[in-house]
Short mmCIF file of C-alpha atoms in Angstrom, two decimals:
data_model
loop_
_atom_site.label_atom_id
_atom_site.label_comp_id
_atom_site.label_asym_id
_atom_site.label_seq_id
_atom_site.Cartn_x
_atom_site.Cartn_y
_atom_site.Cartn_z
CA UNK A 1 88.60 220.01 43.01
CA UNK A 2 86.94 218.53 39.71
CA UNK A 3 90.17 218.39 38.16
CA UNK A 4 91.35 216.25 40.67
CA UNK A 5 88.44 213.60 40.13
CA UNK A 6 88.78 213.88 36.16
CA UNK A 7 93.02 213.13 36.96
CA UNK A 8 91.61 210.05 38.78
CA UNK A 9 89.62 208.84 36.28
CA UNK A 10 91.80 209.18 33.71
CA UNK A 11 94.47 207.29 35.52
CA UNK A 12 91.73 204.63 36.12
CA UNK A 13 90.98 204.69 32.10
CA UNK A 14 93.61 202.33 30.21
CA UNK A 15 92.21 204.16 26.80
CA UNK A 16 93.87 207.43 28.37
CA UNK A 17 97.61 207.33 27.29
CA UNK A 18 98.30 211.16 28.68
CA UNK A 19 97.70 210.58 32.49
CA UNK A 20 100.08 207.54 33.84
CA UNK A 21 102.34 206.74 36.85
CA UNK A 22 103.12 210.29 38.00
CA UNK A 23 99.44 211.06 38.85
CA UNK A 24 98.93 207.67 39.91
CA UNK A 25 101.47 207.81 42.51
CA UNK A 26 100.61 211.27 43.89
CA UNK A 27 97.00 209.75 44.37
CA UNK A 28 98.48 207.17 46.43
CA UNK A 29 100.50 209.62 48.40
CA UNK A 30 97.26 211.39 49.41
CA UNK A 31 95.31 208.27 50.05
CA UNK A 32 98.02 207.26 52.40
CA UNK A 33 97.99 210.62 54.00
CA UNK A 34 94.20 210.33 54.57
CA UNK A 35 94.70 206.89 56.32
CA UNK A 36 97.26 208.24 58.72
CA UNK A 37 94.89 211.18 59.41
CA UNK A 38 91.64 208.55 60.38
CA UNK A 39 94.17 206.13 62.83
CA UNK A 40 95.42 209.54 64.45
CA UNK A 41 91.73 210.34 65.03
CA UNK A 42 91.05 206.72 66.42
CA UNK A 43 93.49 206.98 68.81
CA UNK A 44 92.53 209.96 70.58
CA UNK A 45 91.70 209.11 74.14
CA UNK A 46 92.69 205.24 73.97
CA UNK A 47 94.35 203.31 76.60
CA UNK A 48 97.83 204.19 76.70
CA UNK A 49 97.53 206.66 74.22
CA UNK A 50 99.62 209.81 73.63
CA UNK A 51 98.20 213.43 74.33
CA UNK A 52 95.14 214.83 72.24
CA UNK A 53 97.62 217.67 71.25
CA UNK A 54 100.10 214.88 69.71
CA UNK A 55 97.43 213.70 67.42
CA UNK A 56 96.10 216.32 66.54
CA UNK A 57 99.41 217.68 65.40
CA UNK A 58 99.78 214.43 63.36
CA UNK A 59 96.45 215.22 62.06
CA UNK A 60 97.09 218.65 60.76
CA UNK A 61 100.17 217.67 58.80
CA UNK A 62 97.95 214.67 57.35
CA UNK A 63 95.62 216.67 56.07
CA UNK A 64 97.72 219.25 54.52
CA UNK A 65 99.94 216.54 52.90
CA UNK A 66 96.61 214.66 51.35
CA UNK A 67 95.59 218.04 50.15
CA UNK A 68 99.34 218.80 48.20
CA UNK A 69 99.68 215.40 47.31
CA UNK A 70 95.65 215.21 45.54
CA UNK A 71 96.60 218.36 43.82
CA UNK A 72 99.84 217.23 42.88
CA UNK A 73 98.25 214.21 40.89
CA UNK A 74 96.09 216.80 38.50
CA UNK A 75 99.24 219.13 38.25
CA UNK A 76 101.48 215.91 37.25
CA UNK A 77 98.67 215.54 34.22
CA UNK A 78 98.51 219.22 33.73
CA UNK A 79 102.53 219.22 33.37
CA UNK A 80 102.85 216.31 30.75
CA UNK A 81 100.05 217.87 28.97
CA UNK A 82 102.31 220.92 28.67
CA UNK A 83 104.94 218.65 27.11
CA UNK A 84 102.71 217.53 24.62
CA UNK A 85 101.54 220.85 23.35
CA UNK A 86 105.25 221.75 23.65
CA UNK A 87 106.34 219.10 21.04
CA UNK A 88 103.60 220.12 18.58
CA UNK A 89 104.53 223.35 18.06
CA UNK A 90 105.56 224.20 14.61
CA UNK A 91 109.37 223.88 13.64
CA UNK A 92 109.79 224.78 10.11
CA UNK A 93 111.98 227.78 10.58
CA UNK A 94 115.23 228.49 12.78
CA UNK A 95 113.27 231.08 15.00
CA UNK A 96 110.15 228.33 15.22
CA UNK A 97 112.69 225.73 16.13
CA UNK A 98 114.06 228.05 19.03
CA UNK A 99 110.85 228.66 20.61
CA UNK A 100 109.70 225.17 20.41
CA UNK A 101 113.16 224.07 22.12
CA UNK A 102 112.42 226.83 24.41
CA UNK A 103 109.55 225.58 25.09
CA UNK A 104 109.87 221.71 25.02
CA UNK A 105 113.02 222.29 27.86
CA UNK A 106 110.21 224.83 30.28
CA UNK A 107 107.87 221.90 30.07
CA UNK A 108 110.19 219.03 30.64
CA UNK A 109 111.46 221.19 33.90
CA UNK A 110 108.13 221.42 35.33
CA UNK A 111 107.05 217.68 34.26
CA UNK A 112 110.46 216.63 36.21
CA UNK A 113 110.01 219.06 38.77
CA UNK A 114 106.05 218.39 39.79
CA UNK A 115 106.74 214.72 40.57
CA UNK A 116 110.06 215.36 42.46
CA UNK A 117 107.82 217.43 44.93
CA UNK A 118 105.13 214.72 45.11
CA UNK A 119 107.59 212.55 45.97
CA UNK A 120 108.96 214.65 49.01
CA UNK A 121 105.53 214.97 50.20
CA UNK A 122 105.17 211.03 50.02
CA UNK A 123 108.20 210.61 52.32
CA UNK A 124 106.78 213.20 54.68
CA UNK A 125 103.79 211.23 54.82
CA UNK A 126 106.00 207.75 55.26
CA UNK A 127 107.21 209.84 58.28
CA UNK A 128 104.10 210.57 59.82
CA UNK A 129 103.03 207.06 59.75
CA UNK A 130 106.52 206.37 61.23
CA UNK A 131 105.66 208.65 64.30
CA UNK A 132 102.56 207.02 65.13
CA UNK A 133 103.38 203.46 64.93
CA UNK A 134 104.45 202.89 68.12
CA UNK A 135 101.41 204.63 69.85
CA UNK A 136 97.96 204.19 67.93
CA UNK A 137 94.78 202.41 68.18
CA UNK A 138 95.42 198.64 67.52
CA UNK A 139 92.47 198.17 65.89
CA UNK A 140 93.64 200.29 63.12
CA UNK A 141 96.68 198.18 62.24
CA UNK A 142 95.59 197.50 58.62
CA UNK A 143 94.68 200.95 58.07
CA UNK A 144 98.22 202.38 58.98
CA UNK A 145 100.06 199.51 57.44
CA UNK A 146 97.96 200.29 54.19
CA UNK A 147 99.09 203.94 54.81
CA UNK A 148 102.58 202.45 54.94
CA UNK A 149 102.54 200.72 52.01
CA UNK A 150 100.54 203.52 49.76
CA UNK A 151 103.09 206.29 50.78
CA UNK A 152 105.87 203.80 49.78
CA UNK A 153 104.51 202.86 46.64
CA UNK A 154 103.69 206.81 46.13
CA UNK A 155 107.20 207.69 46.70
CA UNK A 156 108.77 205.00 44.34
CA UNK A 157 106.56 205.66 41.56
CA UNK A 158 107.13 209.65 41.61
CA UNK A 159 110.83 208.67 41.96
CA UNK A 160 110.78 206.80 39.03
CA UNK A 161 108.86 209.77 37.03
CA UNK A 162 111.53 211.79 37.91
CA UNK A 163 114.30 209.59 36.44
CA UNK A 164 112.50 209.16 33.50
CA UNK A 165 112.45 212.74 32.34
CA UNK A 166 116.00 214.01 33.52
CA UNK A 167 117.83 212.93 30.05
CA UNK A 168 115.18 214.93 28.03
CA UNK A 169 116.27 218.41 29.85
CA UNK A 170 118.96 220.26 28.63
CA UNK A 171 120.10 222.54 31.17
CA UNK A 172 123.45 221.28 33.12
CA UNK A 173 122.41 223.34 36.16
CA UNK A 174 118.95 222.36 36.49
CA UNK A 175 119.78 218.27 36.09
CA UNK A 176 122.31 218.99 39.22
CA UNK A 177 119.85 220.43 41.16
CA UNK A 178 117.07 218.11 40.47
CA UNK A 179 119.80 215.24 40.83
CA UNK A 180 120.76 216.57 44.03
CA UNK A 181 117.22 217.01 45.39
CA UNK A 182 116.49 213.49 44.43
CA UNK A 183 119.37 211.78 46.03
CA UNK A 184 119.03 213.69 49.09
CA UNK A 185 115.56 212.46 49.43
CA UNK A 186 116.58 209.35 48.34
CA UNK A 187 119.21 209.21 51.19
CA UNK A 188 116.70 210.18 53.74
CA UNK A 189 114.37 208.33 52.90
CA UNK A 190 115.90 204.53 52.08
CA UNK A 191 116.12 203.62 55.51
CA UNK A 192 112.34 204.48 56.36
CA UNK A 193 110.93 202.85 53.44
CA UNK A 194 111.56 198.96 54.27
CA UNK A 195 108.96 198.67 56.91
#
């Protein structure tokens, strides 16, 4: 938890150039998920509301995604730090160059996989928004809309962080696998992100 709050503070600090859009996007998704859970809680027992169990299931899913995305923000920061450390490794001999190259590749794969996972979770938050948008406490409209916008921003931001790292990967198999996952989530989410 302390690491996550530290990451938030680093995002807010314009002088910190190590924590950026990937971390911010994951935290946006976490906030969106927290808002969905709140809307679901405030919808229980309202006139015309769905069953209590329906909202409790949404709350459980929202709370889980909130935790995953909150942790995902600090994971994104850590992944980028690993990339920086790998690039600082010595390269004066062939052996050192090989070790450095492998370390960079490993760190870049992680720095690409983390925002991909966060993007997938942001898309799941958007799905929760759509599940509740036809049956919720109307007094929470602005909260639900905020959740929709934050989940969309989080998703798109995470996707951009995947895309920017792909050209640095060497393994074509890894590139193909991540690209296929990205294409799949983009296709599934495209229709639902516009609302």
